[in-house]
PDB file of C-alpha atoms in Angstrom:
ATOM      1  CA  MET O   1      82.263 163.684-167.811  1.00 45.00           C
ATOM      2  CA  LYS O   2      83.799 166.944-169.103  1.00 49.00           C
ATOM      3  CA  PRO O   3      84.986 169.497-166.552  1.00 50.00           C
ATOM      4  CA  VAL O   4      82.809 172.494-166.210  1.00 46.00           C
ATOM      5  CA  SER O   5      84.486 175.925-166.176  1.00 45.00           C
ATOM      6  CA  ALA O   6      84.248 178.241-163.142  1.00 41.00           C
ATOM      7  CA  THR O   7      82.682 180.999-165.302  1.00 39.00           C
ATOM      8  CA  LEU O   8      79.828 178.759-166.510  1.00 35.00           C
ATOM      9  CA  LEU O   9      79.069 177.705-162.883  1.00 35.00           C
ATOM     10  CA  LEU O  10      78.996 181.369-161.827  1.00 37.00           C
ATOM     11  CA  LEU O  11      76.712 182.205-164.559  1.00 37.00           C
ATOM     12  CA  ALA O  12      74.324 179.434-163.777  1.00 40.00           C
ATOM     13  CA  ALA O  13      74.312 180.238-160.164  1.00 41.00           C
ATOM     14  CA  SER O  14      73.426 183.959-160.832  1.00 40.00           C
ATOM     15  CA  ALA O  15      70.652 183.215-163.241  1.00 42.00           C
ATOM     16  CA  PRO O  16      67.211 183.867-161.901  1.00 42.00           C
ATOM     17  CA  SER O  17      65.406 180.697-160.690  1.00 39.00           C
ATOM     18  CA  PRO O  18      62.069 179.981-162.281  1.00 40.00           C
ATOM     19  CA  ALA O  19      60.320 181.262-159.247  1.00 40.00           C
ATOM     20  CA  GLN O  20      62.118 184.505-159.494  1.00 39.00           C
ATOM     21  CA  ALA O  21      61.341 184.904-163.088  1.00 36.00           C
ATOM     22  CA  GLN O  22      57.556 184.429-162.655  1.00 39.00           C
ATOM     23  CA  LYS O  23      54.998 187.335-162.726  1.00 43.00           C
ATOM     24  CA  PRO O  24      54.318 189.404-159.571  1.00 50.00           C
ATOM     25  CA  SER O  25      52.513 187.635-156.902  1.00 77.00           C
ATOM     26  CA  SER O  26      48.713 187.888-156.427  1.00 94.00           C
ATOM     27  CA  ASP O  27      49.362 189.722-153.271  1.00 96.00           C
ATOM     28  CA  THR O  28      51.471 192.373-155.173  1.00 96.00           C
ATOM     29  CA  GLU O  29      48.633 192.874-157.639  1.00 97.00           C
ATOM     30  CA  ALA O  30      46.088 193.039-154.726  1.00 97.00           C
ATOM     31  CA  VAL O  31      48.317 195.741-153.028  1.00 98.00           C
ATOM     32  CA  LYS O  32      48.515 197.716-156.186  1.00 98.00           C
ATOM     33  CA  ASN O  33      44.717 197.381-156.630  1.00 98.00           C
ATOM     34  CA  VAL O  34      43.907 198.764-153.082  1.00 98.00           C
ATOM     35  CA  ILE O  35      46.090 201.814-153.807  1.00 98.00           C
ATOM     36  CA  THR O  36      44.550 202.276-157.246  1.00 98.00           C
ATOM     37  CA  THR O  37      41.186 202.078-155.724  1.00 98.00           C
ATOM     38  CA  PHE O  38      42.102 204.676-153.168  1.00 98.00           C
ATOM     39  CA  PHE O  39      43.059 207.158-155.938  1.00 98.00           C
ATOM     40  CA  ASP O  40      40.063 206.323-158.062  1.00 98.00           C
ATOM     41  CA  GLY O  41      37.859 207.185-155.071  1.00 98.00           C
ATOM     42  CA  MET O  42      39.598 210.513-154.646  1.00 97.00           C
ATOM     43  CA  ARG O  43      39.026 211.188-158.380  1.00 97.00           C
ATOM     44  CA  ARG O  44      35.427 210.449-158.219  1.00 97.00           C
ATOM     45  CA  GLY O  45      34.850 212.294-154.918  1.00 97.00           C
ATOM     46  CA  ASP O  46      33.657 208.995-153.396  1.00 98.00           C
ATOM     47  CA  SER O  47      34.669 208.987-149.773  1.00 97.00           C
ATOM     48  CA  THR O  48      32.999 205.690-149.203  1.00 98.00           C
ATOM     49  CA  MET O  49      35.252 204.061-151.848  1.00 98.00           C
ATOM     50  CA  VAL O  50      38.291 205.557-150.227  1.00 98.00           C
ATOM     51  CA  ARG O  51      37.247 204.529-146.687  1.00 98.00           C
ATOM     52  CA  ARG O  52      36.932 200.830-147.803  1.00 98.00           C
ATOM     53  CA  THR O  53      40.663 200.845-148.647  1.00 98.00           C
ATOM     54  CA  LEU O  54      41.651 201.978-145.178  1.00 98.00           C
ATOM     55  CA  ALA O  55      42.530 199.820-142.125  1.00 98.00           C
ATOM     56  CA  PRO O  56      40.913 200.717-138.814  1.00 96.00           C
ATOM     57  CA  ALA O  57      42.984 203.397-137.067  1.00 94.00           C
ATOM     58  CA  ALA O  58      44.891 204.252-140.268  1.00 97.00           C
ATOM     59  CA  VAL O  59      47.258 207.209-140.192  1.00 97.00           C
ATOM     60  CA  PHE O  60      48.137 209.870-142.643  1.00 97.00           C
ATOM     61  CA  HIS O  61      51.224 212.029-142.453  1.00 94.00           C
ATOM     62  CA  GLY O  62      52.390 214.766-144.725  1.00 86.00           C
ATOM     63  CA  PHE O  63      55.971 215.897-144.926  1.00 82.00           C
ATOM     64  CA  GLY O  64      56.522 219.215-146.647  1.00 72.00           C
ATOM     65  CA  GLY O  65      56.536 222.875-146.239  1.00 71.00           C
ATOM     66  CA  LYS O  66      57.293 226.014-147.935  1.00 72.00           C
ATOM     67  CA  PRO O  67      60.404 226.265-150.151  1.00 70.00           C
ATOM     68  CA  GLY O  68      63.387 227.500-148.130  1.00 77.00           C
ATOM     69  CA  GLN O  69      61.974 226.491-144.804  1.00 81.00           C
ATOM     70  CA  THR O  70      62.599 223.401-142.778  1.00 86.00           C
ATOM     71  CA  PRO O  71      60.151 220.622-143.803  1.00 83.00           C
ATOM     72  CA  THR O  72      57.479 219.800-141.161  1.00 86.00           C
ATOM     73  CA  LEU O  73      55.782 216.473-140.405  1.00 91.00           C
ATOM     74  CA  GLU O  74      52.030 216.898-140.118  1.00 89.00           C
ATOM     75  CA  VAL O  75      49.467 214.417-139.005  1.00 93.00           C
ATOM     76  CA  GLU O  76      46.448 214.485-141.237  1.00 92.00           C
ATOM     77  CA  SER O  77      42.878 213.735-139.904  1.00 94.00           C
ATOM     78  CA  ILE O  78      41.508 210.748-141.744  1.00 95.00           C
ATOM     79  CA  ASN O  79      37.903 211.893-141.118  1.00 95.00           C
ATOM     80  CA  GLY O  80      38.810 215.426-142.328  1.00 95.00           C
ATOM     81  CA  PHE O  81      40.301 213.925-145.433  1.00 96.00           C
ATOM     82  CA  LEU O  82      37.339 211.649-146.137  1.00 97.00           C
ATOM     83  CA  LYS O  83      35.048 214.635-145.667  1.00 97.00           C
ATOM     84  CA  ALA O  84      37.074 216.768-148.054  1.00 96.00           C
ATOM     85  CA  VAL O  85      37.077 214.006-150.689  1.00 97.00           C
ATOM     86  CA  GLY O  86      33.350 213.563-150.399  1.00 97.00           C
ATOM     87  CA  THR O  87      32.535 217.307-150.404  1.00 96.00           C
ATOM     88  CA  PRO O  88      31.734 218.513-153.962  1.00 94.00           C
ATOM     89  CA  HIS O  89      34.754 220.418-155.366  1.00 93.00           C
ATOM     90  CA  ALA O  90      35.065 222.246-158.770  1.00 93.00           C
ATOM     91  CA  GLN O  91      37.979 220.237-159.821  1.00 96.00           C
ATOM     92  CA  VAL O  92      38.916 216.551-159.905  1.00 97.00           C
ATOM     93  CA  TRP O  93      41.679 215.676-157.513  1.00 97.00           C
ATOM     94  CA  ASP O  94      43.913 213.565-159.717  1.00 97.00           C
ATOM     95  CA  GLU O  95      46.819 211.898-158.119  1.00 97.00           C
ATOM     96  CA  ARG O  96      48.795 209.901-160.521  1.00 97.00           C
ATOM     97  CA  VAL O  97      51.203 207.356-158.985  1.00 97.00           C
ATOM     98  CA  GLU O  98      53.668 204.832-160.317  1.00 96.00           C
ATOM     99  CA  PHE O  99      54.473 201.724-158.412  1.00 97.00           C
ATOM    100  CA  GLU O 100      58.259 201.967-158.197  1.00 96.00           C
ATOM    101  CA  ARG O 101      58.656 199.339-155.332  1.00 97.00           C
ATOM    102  CA  VAL O 102      56.290 196.823-153.691  1.00 97.00           C
ATOM    103  CA  LEU O 103      57.696 194.995-150.820  1.00 97.00           C
ATOM    104  CA  ILE O 104      55.706 192.172-149.036  1.00 97.00           C
ATOM    105  CA  ASP O 105      56.505 189.969-146.068  1.00 97.00           C
ATOM    106  CA  ALA O 106      53.459 187.800-144.780  1.00 95.00           C
ATOM    107  CA  ASN O 107      50.710 190.367-143.925  1.00 97.00           C
ATOM    108  CA  LEU O 108      52.797 193.561-144.315  1.00 98.00           C
ATOM    109  CA  ALA O 109      53.322 195.350-147.568  1.00 98.00           C
ATOM    110  CA  SER O 110      55.409 198.579-148.233  1.00 98.00           C
ATOM    111  CA  VAL O 111      54.919 200.556-151.430  1.00 98.00           C
ATOM    112  CA  TRP O 112      57.150 203.387-152.674  1.00 98.00           C
ATOM    113  CA  ALA O 113      55.373 205.435-155.337  1.00 97.00           C
ATOM    114  CA  PRO O 114      56.340 208.654-157.052  1.00 97.00           C
ATOM    115  CA  TYR O 115      53.361 210.745-157.993  1.00 97.00           C
ATOM    116  CA  GLU O 116      52.103 213.871-159.512  1.00 97.00           C
ATOM    117  CA  PHE O 117      49.003 215.594-158.361  1.00 97.00           C
ATOM    118  CA  TYR O 118      46.676 217.607-160.531  1.00 97.00           C
ATOM    119  CA  LEU O 119      43.625 219.886-159.781  1.00 96.00           C
ATOM    120  CA  GLY O 120      41.624 219.076-162.824  1.00 95.00           C
ATOM    121  CA  SER O 121      44.104 219.235-165.695  1.00 94.00           C
ATOM    122  CA  LYS O 122      46.308 221.836-163.878  1.00 96.00           C
ATOM    123  CA  PHE O 123      49.623 220.461-162.267  1.00 95.00           C
ATOM    124  CA  SER O 124      49.675 221.256-158.513  1.00 94.00           C
ATOM    125  CA  HIS O 125      52.654 219.375-157.055  1.00 94.00           C
ATOM    126  CA  CYS O 126      54.693 216.151-156.935  1.00 95.00           C
ATOM    127  CA  GLY O 127      56.540 213.881-154.528  1.00 93.00           C
ATOM    128  CA  TYR O 128      56.582 210.419-153.246  1.00 94.00           C
ATOM    129  CA  ASP O 129      53.938 208.430-151.504  1.00 96.00           C
ATOM    130  CA  SER O 130      54.932 205.725-148.931  1.00 97.00           C
ATOM    131  CA  PHE O 131      52.186 203.231-148.175  1.00 98.00           C
ATOM    132  CA  GLN O 132      52.213 200.666-145.390  1.00 98.00           C
ATOM    133  CA  LEU O 133      49.435 198.039-145.919  1.00 98.00           C
ATOM    134  CA  VAL O 134      48.295 195.220-143.831  1.00 98.00           C
ATOM    135  CA  LYS O 135      46.424 192.091-144.819  1.00 98.00           C
ATOM    136  CA  LEU O 136      43.359 191.694-142.671  1.00 97.00           C
ATOM    137  CA  ALA O 137      40.598 189.064-142.791  1.00 96.00           C
ATOM    138  CA  ASP O 138      38.820 191.144-145.670  1.00 95.00           C
ATOM    139  CA  GLY O 139      41.947 191.700-147.621  1.00 97.00           C
ATOM    140  CA  TRP O 140      44.807 194.267-147.862  1.00 98.00           C
ATOM    141  CA  LYS O 141      44.170 197.734-146.320  1.00 98.00           C
ATOM    142  CA  ILE O 142      46.224 200.962-146.093  1.00 98.00           C
ATOM    143  CA  ALA O 143      47.383 201.442-142.497  1.00 98.00           C
ATOM    144  CA  HIS O 144      49.717 204.353-143.081  1.00 98.00           C
ATOM    145  CA  VAL O 145      50.494 206.943-145.770  1.00 97.00           C
ATOM    146  CA  ILE O 146      53.243 209.473-145.588  1.00 96.00           C
ATOM    147  CA  ASP O 147      54.135 211.585-148.478  1.00 93.00           C
ATOM    148  CA  THR O 148      56.451 214.398-149.606  1.00 90.00           C
ATOM    149  CA  ARG O 149      55.106 217.422-151.466  1.00 87.00           C
ATOM    150  CA  ARG O 150      57.061 219.776-153.646  1.00 87.00           C
ATOM    151  CA  LYS O 151      56.451 221.999-156.744  1.00 86.00           C
ATOM    152  CA  GLU O 152      60.048 221.846-158.080  1.00 83.00           C
ATOM    153  CA  LYS O 153      62.204 218.835-159.314  1.00 82.00           C
ATOM    154  CA  CYS O 154      59.216 217.049-160.614  1.00 84.00           C
ATOM    155  CA  LYS O 155      59.353 215.002-163.829  1.00 70.00           C
TER     156      LYS O 155
END
C-alpha cells in the first residue's frame, strides 16, 4: 500500500459529503414557499391568503425611524396589517425579497432576506426581513417578522 500525503488527506476531509452537496431540503423549499405566498397575498391584496401563512399569535415588529434619529422598535398589529392588505388601494404593494439565509432545526426556521419595497412601480424603501417560522400540524407558519426600513443604502 502506498503512503498517502497529509495534503491529500486534508483535501479529502474538507470536501463536502454527498449529503452536504444535495439540493436544499423540502423543508427549506416549504419555508421559502410560505414567505413567497405571504408576499404574493400582499401583492394581490388578498388578506385571507396572507392570514393562512401566519401562526396563531404571530407577532410583527418594525425597526426604523427617520434619518438622523434613533431607530425605534414598533409592534405592528396583525389585524391592522391584514385589514390594510385587504382594503383596496391604488397601487400594488410589491415587496421583493431574496432568500439570503434559511436555517432550520427541527420545527423552527429562521430566514434572513434583503428586500426592496415598491408602491406600484415606484421604489419606496428597502431593508432586511427576519422571519421566524414554526412547523405546526398544518405545515410551516410565520410566527414572527421583524424588519428594517430605510430609503438609502439600497441596492
